Amino acid sequence: MVKEEQEESSNRPDNTAFTQQRLPAWQPILSASIVIPMFLLIGAAFIGVGVALFITSRDIQLQELDYTGDDSEHPCFKCRTNTEKCTCSMTFSIPTLFKGPVFFYYGLTNYFQNQRKYGASKDDNQLYGDLNYFTSPSTDCDPYTRDSKNMPIVPCGALANSMFNDTFTLSHTVNGVQKIVPLDGKGIAWWTDYNIKYRNPSITPLINAFNGTKKPTNWPKPIYELDTTDVYNNGFINQDFLVWMRRAALPDFRKLYRRITHDDYAAGLPAGNYTLTIAYNYPVHSFNGKKKVVLSNVSWMGGKNDFLGIAYIVVGSMCVVMSVVMLIVYARFKFAEDV
Amino acid sequence: NLLIGKMKLPQFSFTVYANYTDKNLFEYKKNAIKTSKYNLFSFLPLNLFEQFSRLANAYFLFLLILQLIPQISAVPWFTTAVPLLIVLSVSGVKDANDDINRHKQDKQVNNRKVKVLIHGELREERWMNIQVGDIIKLESNQFVPADLLLLSSSEPLNLIYVETAELDGETNLKVKQALTVTGEMGDNMDDLSAFRGELRCEPPNNRLDKFKGTLTVDGQQHGVDNDKILLRGCTVRNTEWCFGLVIFAGSDTKLMQNSGRTTFKRTRIDQLMNILVLCIFGFLATICAIMTVGHAVWEVNEGSAFTAFLPRQSGVDIPLSSFYAFWSYVIVLNTVVPISLYVSVEMIRLGNSFFIDWDRKMYYPKKDTPAQARTTTLNEELGQIKYIFSDKTGTLTQNIMTFNKCSINGRNYVSGELCDFSGQRIEITENTERVDFSWNQLADPKFVFHDYSLLKTMKEGNLEAQAFFRLLALCHTVMPEENLPGELNYQAQSPDEDALVTAARNFGFVFRSRTPESITVMEMGRKVTYELLAVLDFNNVRKRMSVIVRDPEGRMTLYCKGADTIIYERLHPSCSKLKDITTTHLNEYAGDGLRTLALAYKDLEKSYMERWLERHHEASTAIEGREDKLDVLYEDIETDLMLLGATAVEDKLQDGVPHTIEQLAKADIKIWVLTGDKQETAENIGYSCNMLREEMEIFVVTANTANEVKEELQVAEERLLATMKANAKELYQHKTQTVPDETVNGEYGLIINGHSLAYALQEDLELELLRTACMCKTVICCRVTPLQKAMVVELVKKYKQAITLAIGDGANDVSMIKAAHIGVGISGQEGMQAVLSSDFSFAQFRYLQRLLLVHGRWSYIRMCKFLQYFFYKNFSYTLVHFWYGFFCGFSAQTVYDDWFITMYNMVYTATSVLALGLFDQDVNDRWSFRYPQLYSPGQLNTFFSKKTFVRCVMVSTYTSLVLFFIPWAAMQDSVRGDGKDVADYQSFALSTQTSLMIVVSAQQMFLDTFYWTAINQFFLWGSIAAYLAITFTFFSNGLFFVFTSSFPFIGTARNSLKQPNVWLTMFLTCLLCVLPTVAFRFLHMQLRPTITDKVRYKAREEGQPAPAPYRPPPRRVSTRRSSYAFSHSQGYGDLVTSRKFLRLK
């Protein structure tokens, strides 16, 4: 017998835990001692987090101004269908100090930046400053690849072409005098977009790079003139352009326009009356869109959003209820162990 | 080369010319066998064609083409091309490997050597080179390579012995006899090579027992029947040499004609999967249609107004754009039928097959044979078997007869206790001291006996014991062979006789030699020659055999052995007391399922004997009614016998057979025995392996006409139905295609004979048969042909929605093995036919319980969990796109990043689910054996069916809703902590896909996997790590620099995964997906625990199961007469006394 074991035939399978399916293993079971406390614990934690989120969200101040001008009473009503340059202004008051830093957003609704063809209608290589794609943009940009004279458009595509071009000025009425609130347009785009994803061609002056190209058809001025005062905010790395190009996930969205961080307003907007002056250029009437301006401050968990807090509280409560139900079931039915 | 005797015989269409060298003249089949599918050049085109004829692959090719059309390509082409390429190459490699194995096997069989007569000399040739018309020489123990006409042999009367177990499962040797005209040629090479016979016969067919033809030699016609034909698959035994003429070769041989067509077997889950895939296609079409309508509506209401920002492409109006949208959504949502599904399924099956190959507990050391999964695509069906069809000889039994017990003059001698065979038995027999036969020079060393007292009795010179063994040494038809002095071999027509004569030999009565008139026996070392006066041969009516001998002192004695009932009728009244004692012994033997014989003798008076011999001579030379006259004479002399005792021969079961059958019965698997053997033998085995029991009511169907068979079946059916509840009867309707399971009270058995089965299998009776048979606990079909075996299997397959398994060892089982859903071959035997056509093979029947209860069950559970999980993960993943469609203008915008779409099925979720499908165990093997009931969910299809699929789809719909709408709600207008944008498309995509990864892994991690090995853990955490690593890599600056347009998600991971609200959203999403399932499963387990839950709980409490208490089988005393130990047919008596029979040396 012993001898036989020593001379194992090559046909005999190996005796390893793997081949014999005897690997050591952890075999968890959904037992009451784990499941019920787990539900209770998760429930408690969720309620805690939920309450914290809810309070945080509630403390965030938000001022929303719809300036679409659908209503004939609205100061911007006249601009609604106007194709010429048009300016309108709205007044609003802030009852208490609007804690800073305050963020100035513009918002659009019913606007499908997430439409597949719309979103795809751009050329990343071109936006990366690759001059080869200046002369022959990607066909993804159709029908904004070339203009009627077959000149290549830079930046090409529907996304760039439809860039939001309303501009705003905010003024604070101090003792009857309109005082302009300084708006900071720096650093409103993602760092990676500004520094990596979008680049101007390394040609100075920038305008030379755009020889033989055309500006997008809807644009009043070419991309190299977006901000002639600041080379680091011009061309493809213009912050407003970057914000626009980061397309929204949902048809109702808002995008950062400016930050209010300067001078007297660094600590926030004091209580008082304010006037918002709008250079109304962007047409939304045709597709029943809405335009709005949002002033908001933020917390550690971002902007105002009550949903998360409420959801945590609800889910947490359900977990607690469930754990009680399970406890009752376990105590009453406790499954028969006989096999 | 002359063709002699060109007479036209229109009734035979097939002609063979012996030694005709211009072989090309006729369209004969070559003897080479080809089972392989491809060669080097045809592989690529054929294999690709085959792969693309699979629905799934064709579908993905179609998708790939769709994605190349720019108007509708919603995702880049590589998302489909890369997976498709991987899939095609994996299956291609597997197919190639399978085919190489088939090539090897073909080559091995085709390259076997045989001697062929060419130009007057014998040459070694390969089997594949044999041609019709060749004359070949076969020697003892050689396989017959093709169907042959026997020409001549070394044995007297041109006889040869063949074993046909491979063909029909009958184990006794058969005799074939050549025609005298060819037999005269002997082994004269000149004569043989000059032989110009012309054989006209019926064309190749599959009837094993019939052959008709005429051989024309020198213008003379000779009839040729089945007795002169050697069939491929037979083995030549006890014959020094013989010559044969090849008549059918290769695929024309009766063996190959009988092997049935090879059908590609698909499992029930495969079929279900195909249906589901079709349903999913329908589902896909529906949701794509919904999206198309949505798209049209959106285009009318919104899109037309939005043209200032997104103008329509020229020539694309709303209907056309909707049409494009449909196909775009087909591309986006195609992942509901993931391409990796089929590959993963195959890989899991392959892995589980390897576990079968690797299992040491299915390795048989004595024959050095491991178990083998020859088909790697059927594993999970092993966990769903409902019916097992088993061969008897070589499968349930070892085909070895052992002299086990005897009763001599009222004393019972028992060789070892007949105990439970599962392991225990081996230990006892190997440890128990054997009777030492070394004093006897002529003893057979292989003979084993454990009762010393018998030897003692013999040595003491007990006269009854001596007479007992003298009878065994004299009364038989065995031929001795003593090549070297002392090296004695017996050639017996039946293994029973061999066992009995060998027993006598070891106990000192050595049958040494015989002539037609005498038998020489060494009696306790003393040589005694008996004059053989007459042999009263065995036949099925007489059920006994006698010899009349005269010893050297001149005393004449008749020795008789036979079935106990027959012998008892003929005993002298003075034996009645002994008869009673012997009867109790016989009852005990019968209870153990042993084959018994009663032995008796009678001293004859000289005057009576002389007269009798005269009459005998008259009768045996009579021309008319010879048989009847002899019978009367035999009846006359075989009276007033003196009882000597009884023998019990064990038809040795394979180890562990009764235990295995008991276990399988507990798992609610029905076992039907289909055997070519005679009824008594089959019945006896039924008793000895506990399938038939004393308390069972047994119906026997042996009728010879259709009406009688019908009557017998109906009687049985009525009897069975009477026990059923009244309302259950009406459920049964002939119209339904499936016969429902019916339960009856009490236990019943059905034994049906082959000739009755032929009628019962006809269309009008088959339902009666099936219904009756299925209500019986045990079904035994005896004397069935290979084709009938297959027909029985087909019958059950047709009307029962049940998975069948056929197990056998011989060529006669091939058709049944091929017909059943799963065929199992017993390997390690000489023949390979059964193994070659089987799906799984191993050396011992008892491994079947491990194959089914452990491997099959695990494979089934693994496959079901895998499929459920797989559909879950893909539906959850895909439906998110659907919900997003409502918010993105039905524009076929994907939710996830293109790279995530490419990697999701192939990389991120592939390995951990494979680990689940390969390593999961609900309970370990020992618990599986302890509770065979765990097997039943598989039979009932509980773990994966349409119902579970629907449930799975519902759960994944819920998951996808949570996955989409929680981030949707949480991200409305949300911004980063520094006020910047985080509600952009890319951040949304990232948080959704990360939640999906976590949900899918967590769902699997905590709920589906029961058995967490290190490998599972590694794959799971590895997948998540790989996901994060790949995501960060693909979103990194470096890749963007190199391939700017392929990696537009640059920076997304860094920007959004820093935000606590993104994490809080993902956390909420994940828990909301998982918690309801946890709660549901927990409550389900408390309220309605399944058997699996209970056993798992018990296993957790107790660790390893306590070994089942050893229960010796109940000692049964049977009033039933067991079968008598004769397994050969009549006629050998004449043969042994025939003068020509003895070799002229």
XYZ file of C-alpha atoms in Angstrom, chain B residues 153-587:
435
model
C -9.554 -21.397 -37.809
C -7.047 -23.245 -35.696
C -9.774 -24.989 -33.730
C -11.502 -28.222 -34.653
C -14.616 -27.947 -36.788
C -13.419 -24.514 -37.863
C -14.857 -23.066 -34.716
C -13.774 -19.901 -33.095
C -14.879 -18.196 -29.925
C -15.732 -14.552 -29.878
C -16.762 -12.204 -27.171
C -19.512 -9.879 -28.292
C -19.897 -7.890 -25.103
C -18.874 -4.787 -27.010
C -21.695 -5.318 -29.432
C -24.635 -6.677 -27.532
C -23.477 -6.792 -23.939
C -23.743 -10.555 -23.681
C -20.784 -11.800 -21.814
C -20.718 -15.441 -22.620
C -18.475 -16.497 -25.432
C -20.125 -17.209 -28.730
C -19.086 -19.775 -31.231
C -18.685 -19.019 -34.900
C -18.073 -21.697 -37.410
C -16.586 -21.426 -40.857
C -17.930 -23.249 -43.892
C -16.256 -26.562 -44.464
C -15.268 -25.554 -47.951
C -13.241 -22.626 -46.686
C -12.222 -24.275 -43.457
C -10.266 -26.864 -45.339
C -7.767 -24.250 -46.358
C -6.599 -23.967 -42.739
C -3.617 -21.722 -42.503
C -2.204 -22.709 -45.849
C -1.104 -19.393 -47.302
C -1.053 -20.662 -50.860
C -4.593 -21.929 -50.692
C -5.773 -18.794 -49.007
C -4.185 -16.434 -51.435
C -5.473 -18.478 -54.328
C -8.955 -18.402 -52.878
C -11.383 -16.798 -55.294
C -14.704 -16.744 -53.583
C -17.502 -14.446 -54.476
C -19.839 -13.412 -51.735
C -23.170 -11.923 -52.584
C -25.029 -10.575 -49.657
C -27.388 -7.930 -48.383
C -26.101 -4.372 -48.390
C -24.635 -2.907 -45.189
C -27.243 -2.541 -42.454
C -27.486 -2.286 -38.707
C -29.003 -5.659 -37.818
C -26.512 -7.352 -35.573
C -28.225 -10.709 -35.434
C -29.003 -11.304 -39.072
C -26.931 -11.900 -42.118
C -27.805 -13.522 -45.388
C -25.642 -14.219 -48.348
C -24.244 -16.817 -50.607
C -20.645 -17.676 -51.131
C -19.783 -19.019 -54.524
C -16.634 -21.108 -54.627
C -15.695 -22.998 -57.757
C -19.178 -22.579 -59.091
C -20.694 -24.093 -55.979
C -23.029 -21.998 -53.898
C -22.976 -22.093 -50.132
C -25.379 -20.305 -47.865
C -23.826 -17.888 -45.427
C -25.610 -16.821 -42.266
C -24.790 -14.890 -39.164
C -22.878 -17.826 -37.654
C -20.090 -17.316 -40.103
C -19.702 -13.616 -39.714
C -17.346 -11.830 -37.343
C -18.383 -8.285 -36.640
C -16.189 -5.316 -35.947
C -16.040 -4.747 -32.232
C -15.920 -8.423 -31.308
C -12.898 -9.889 -29.665
C -11.443 -13.251 -30.606
C -11.037 -15.466 -27.576
C -9.458 -18.842 -26.916
C -8.608 -19.320 -30.542
C -5.033 -19.502 -31.656
C -5.681 -18.035 -35.066
C -8.348 -17.608 -37.668
C -8.683 -16.154 -41.129
C -11.439 -13.934 -42.349
C -12.522 -12.199 -45.528
C -13.360 -8.546 -45.181
C -16.893 -7.859 -46.365
C -17.859 -4.548 -44.814
C -15.301 -1.945 -43.831
C -15.261 1.371 -42.045
C -18.579 3.056 -41.781
C -20.286 0.121 -43.494
C -19.637 -2.195 -40.582
C -22.599 -3.179 -38.505
C -21.032 -1.652 -35.447
C -20.723 1.751 -37.071
C -24.132 1.455 -38.643
C -25.494 0.779 -35.211
C -23.770 3.608 -33.487
C -26.455 6.049 -34.483
C -25.937 9.518 -35.704
C -23.849 11.878 -33.689
C -26.003 14.759 -32.717
C -24.705 17.929 -31.293
C -25.964 17.942 -27.751
C -27.209 21.137 -26.257
C -28.183 21.545 -22.676
C -31.569 22.608 -21.517
C -30.074 25.841 -20.273
C -28.654 26.391 -23.737
C -32.109 26.058 -25.176
C -33.560 28.312 -22.532
C -30.812 30.797 -23.197
C -31.624 30.795 -26.881
C -35.252 31.471 -26.125
C -34.280 34.194 -23.705
C -31.932 35.756 -26.198
C -34.774 35.827 -28.703
C -37.042 37.387 -26.076
C -34.348 39.902 -25.346
C -34.127 40.705 -29.033
C -37.841 41.342 -28.974
C -37.449 43.432 -25.865
C -34.602 45.319 -27.490
C -36.674 45.978 -30.586
C -39.518 47.213 -28.387
C -37.485 49.658 -26.397
C -35.719 50.829 -29.533
C -39.133 51.405 -31.073
C -40.169 53.380 -28.000
C -37.053 55.460 -28.327
C -37.715 55.963 -32.017
C -41.196 57.229 -31.342
C -39.758 59.417 -28.609
C -37.185 60.681 -31.022
C -39.806 61.564 -33.629
C -41.944 63.348 -31.058
C -38.959 65.205 -29.699
C -37.842 66.208 -33.166
C -41.292 67.567 -33.931
C -41.724 69.422 -30.648
C -38.244 70.436 -29.613
C -35.718 69.597 -32.250
C -37.391 71.602 -34.979
C -37.282 74.615 -32.693
C -33.740 73.932 -31.670
C -32.364 74.112 -35.182
C -30.821 77.491 -34.490
C -28.252 75.680 -32.410
C -28.345 72.251 -33.975
C -29.409 72.422 -37.581
C -30.555 69.255 -39.293
C -28.220 67.711 -41.706
C -29.271 68.266 -45.246
C -31.574 65.559 -46.526
C -32.290 64.167 -43.086
C -35.901 64.804 -42.262
C -37.720 63.570 -39.178
C -38.687 60.110 -40.459
C -35.171 59.411 -41.656
C -33.618 60.718 -38.492
C -36.016 58.557 -36.470
C -34.995 55.614 -38.579
C -31.370 56.371 -37.785
C -32.277 56.749 -34.132
C -33.730 53.262 -34.107
C -30.491 51.710 -35.269
C -28.439 53.958 -33.060
C -30.383 52.709 -30.092
C -29.900 49.145 -31.277
C -26.199 49.818 -31.039
C -26.380 51.546 -27.684
C -28.696 49.027 -26.057
C -27.243 45.891 -27.645
C -25.453 45.079 -24.420
C -28.593 43.434 -23.076
C -27.315 40.470 -25.097
C -23.709 40.690 -24.150
C -21.307 39.116 -26.544
C -19.223 37.779 -23.720
C -22.149 35.711 -22.479
C -21.455 32.755 -24.721
C -17.738 32.846 -24.210
C -18.107 33.080 -20.469
C -20.571 30.215 -20.445
C -18.149 28.073 -22.420
C -15.279 29.002 -20.158
C -17.223 28.124 -17.049
C -18.189 24.790 -18.510
C -14.629 24.140 -19.522
C -13.408 24.987 -16.044
C -15.966 22.760 -14.416
C -14.963 19.982 -16.809
C -11.398 20.330 -15.675
C -12.531 19.904 -12.111
C -14.061 16.608 -13.147
C -10.831 15.541 -14.834
C -8.859 16.542 -11.784
C -10.994 14.850 -9.186
C -8.978 12.286 -7.305
C -12.104 10.803 -5.857
C -13.136 9.761 -9.333
C -9.745 8.313 -10.182
C -9.575 4.544 -10.160
C -6.118 3.462 -9.071
C -6.498 -0.185 -10.016
C -6.896 0.657 -13.664
C -5.045 3.956 -13.436
C -7.989 5.729 -14.967
C -9.047 9.233 -14.075
C -12.499 10.528 -14.818
C -12.760 12.428 -18.024
C -15.171 15.075 -19.229
C -15.076 14.408 -22.926
C -17.750 16.898 -23.823
C -17.156 20.149 -22.100
C -20.449 21.802 -22.882
C -22.916 19.809 -20.849
C -21.815 20.251 -17.265
C -24.748 21.997 -15.734
C -27.088 19.389 -17.089
C -25.399 16.907 -14.776
C -27.193 18.725 -12.017
C -30.603 18.198 -13.555
C -30.738 14.476 -14.252
C -34.067 12.829 -13.651
C -33.652 9.475 -15.359
C -30.628 7.248 -15.510
C -30.489 4.406 -17.995
C -27.891 1.916 -16.998
C -26.408 -1.061 -18.652
C -25.876 -4.055 -16.420
C -22.869 -6.073 -17.436
C -19.651 -4.214 -16.865
C -21.498 -1.223 -15.503
C -23.375 -2.392 -12.459
C -21.507 -5.665 -12.329
C -17.864 -6.418 -12.767
C -18.596 -9.307 -15.074
C -16.817 -11.572 -12.633
C -18.444 -14.589 -11.036
C -17.106 -15.700 -7.713
C -17.821 -18.840 -5.806
C -19.148 -17.233 -2.701
C -21.084 -19.650 -0.527
C -22.082 -23.235 -0.450
C -24.258 -25.493 1.525
C -22.897 -29.014 1.843
C -25.014 -31.628 3.441
C -26.882 -29.055 5.448
C -23.911 -27.070 6.551
C -23.482 -23.531 5.400
C -20.042 -22.277 4.373
C -19.756 -18.598 3.850
C -16.873 -16.750 2.312
C -16.831 -13.501 4.180
C -19.830 -11.507 5.122
C -21.634 -9.872 2.288
C -21.521 -6.349 3.495
C -22.100 -2.868 2.288
C -19.891 -2.351 -0.700
C -18.981 1.266 -0.214
C -15.370 1.032 0.770
C -16.074 -1.079 3.779
C -16.225 -4.227 1.810
C -12.767 -3.833 0.325
C -11.234 -3.345 3.709
C -12.799 -6.435 5.097
C -11.850 -8.653 2.233
C -8.310 -7.412 2.083
C -7.701 -7.615 5.782
C -9.500 -10.853 6.322
C -7.275 -13.859 6.181
C -7.836 -15.859 3.051
C -7.879 -19.593 2.944
C -4.404 -20.761 2.111
C -4.397 -23.087 -0.867
C -0.655 -23.466 -1.125
C -0.829 -27.195 -0.291
C -2.519 -27.654 -3.610
C -0.029 -27.330 -6.430
C -2.727 -26.927 -8.991
C -4.743 -24.306 -7.143
C -5.716 -21.130 -8.933
C -3.935 -18.320 -7.078
C -6.652 -15.838 -7.949
C -9.325 -17.789 -6.129
C -10.347 -16.262 -2.822
C -12.319 -17.932 -0.073
C -12.541 -17.015 3.554
C -14.126 -19.909 5.378
C -11.402 -22.159 6.723
C -13.828 -24.728 8.026
C -14.641 -25.867 4.538
C -11.023 -26.731 3.829
C -10.812 -28.469 7.162
C -13.874 -30.476 6.348
C -12.324 -31.412 3.040
C -9.032 -32.465 4.598
C -10.839 -34.544 7.187
C -12.118 -36.529 4.279
C -15.781 -35.720 4.626
C -17.452 -37.836 1.987
C -20.317 -35.469 1.255
C -17.955 -32.577 0.790
C -15.816 -34.667 -1.502
C -18.834 -35.759 -3.499
C -19.899 -32.141 -3.690
C -16.679 -31.004 -5.274
C -16.364 -34.137 -7.358
C -19.664 -33.209 -8.895
C -18.433 -29.718 -9.608
C -15.287 -31.136 -11.199
C -17.204 -33.547 -13.391
C -20.504 -31.991 -14.333
C -19.773 -29.117 -16.657
C -18.770 -28.292 -20.215
C -15.488 -26.560 -19.456
C -12.437 -27.281 -21.582
C -9.068 -27.460 -19.845
C -5.898 -26.116 -21.333
C -2.564 -27.104 -19.886
C 0.179 -25.576 -21.931
C 2.855 -26.140 -19.334
C 2.474 -28.880 -16.711
C 0.701 -27.426 -13.718
C -0.353 -24.283 -15.518
C -3.960 -25.026 -15.918
C -6.385 -22.776 -17.740
C -10.080 -23.306 -18.113
C -12.052 -22.257 -21.101
C -15.603 -21.941 -20.008
C -18.600 -20.904 -22.009
C -20.032 -19.183 -19.009
C -18.296 -17.451 -16.141
C -20.558 -19.333 -13.706
C -19.145 -22.678 -14.679
C -15.670 -21.294 -14.561
C -16.238 -20.156 -10.990
C -17.625 -23.519 -9.919
C -14.933 -25.647 -11.545
C -12.245 -23.358 -10.177
C -13.716 -23.726 -6.698
C -13.543 -27.494 -7.005
C -9.983 -27.183 -8.277
C -8.884 -25.212 -5.247
C -10.587 -27.496 -2.787
C -8.689 -30.453 -4.146
C -10.776 -31.760 -7.016
C -8.809 -30.560 -9.969
C -10.425 -31.075 -13.325
C -7.361 -31.840 -15.407
C -8.297 -33.033 -18.840
C -11.082 -34.508 -20.852
C -11.538 -36.721 -23.880
C -14.891 -37.463 -25.466
C -15.124 -40.593 -23.337
C -13.361 -39.643 -20.150
C -12.685 -36.970 -17.605
C -9.515 -36.914 -15.548
C -9.632 -35.350 -12.126
C -6.925 -34.976 -9.485
C -8.836 -35.894 -6.325
C -6.909 -34.613 -3.320
C -3.685 -35.278 -5.189
C -4.777 -38.641 -6.560
C -5.334 -38.955 -10.268
C -8.682 -40.527 -11.109
C -10.053 -41.004 -14.574
C -13.797 -41.312 -14.971
C -15.410 -42.825 -17.932
C -17.951 -40.397 -19.350
C -21.010 -42.351 -20.340
C -23.408 -39.546 -21.185
C -23.883 -35.828 -20.946
C -27.461 -34.746 -20.321
C -27.122 -31.303 -21.644
C -28.494 -28.064 -20.279
C -31.251 -26.156 -21.924
C -33.599 -23.407 -20.862
C -36.493 -25.767 -20.262
C -34.602 -28.400 -18.349
C -32.660 -25.841 -16.349
C -30.260 -28.540 -15.288
C -27.382 -30.570 -16.557
C -26.217 -34.023 -15.689
C -23.339 -36.306 -16.472
C -23.198 -40.045 -16.037
C -19.740 -41.373 -15.244
C -18.170 -44.673 -14.297
C -15.367 -44.465 -11.779
C -12.305 -46.753 -11.906
C -14.023 -49.123 -9.464
C -16.845 -49.498 -11.934
C -19.504 -47.662 -9.985
C -21.775 -45.633 -12.158
C -23.069 -42.344 -10.886
C -25.239 -39.584 -12.246
C -24.246 -36.114 -11.187
C -26.754 -33.368 -11.675
C -26.721 -29.647 -11.080
C -29.513 -27.284 -11.845
C -32.031 -24.731 -10.719
C -33.125 -25.604 -7.195
C -36.823 -25.749 -7.989
C -36.163 -28.281 -10.727
C -33.816 -30.422 -8.660
C -36.179 -30.410 -5.678
C -38.890 -32.006 -7.769
C -36.615 -34.903 -8.518
C -35.212 -35.707 -5.103
C -35.511 -38.986 -3.305
C -37.978 -38.752 -0.390
C -35.238 -39.602 2.069
C -33.654 -36.199 1.474
C -36.564 -34.213 2.821
C -34.820 -33.187 6.021
C -31.700 -32.110 4.232
C -33.911 -30.404 1.700
C -35.456 -28.223 4.402
C -32.114 -27.148 5.779
C -30.756 -26.468 2.315
C -33.865 -24.485 1.514
C -33.180 -22.059 4.346
C -29.672 -21.636 3.011
C -30.975 -21.102 -0.486
C -33.389 -18.496 0.787
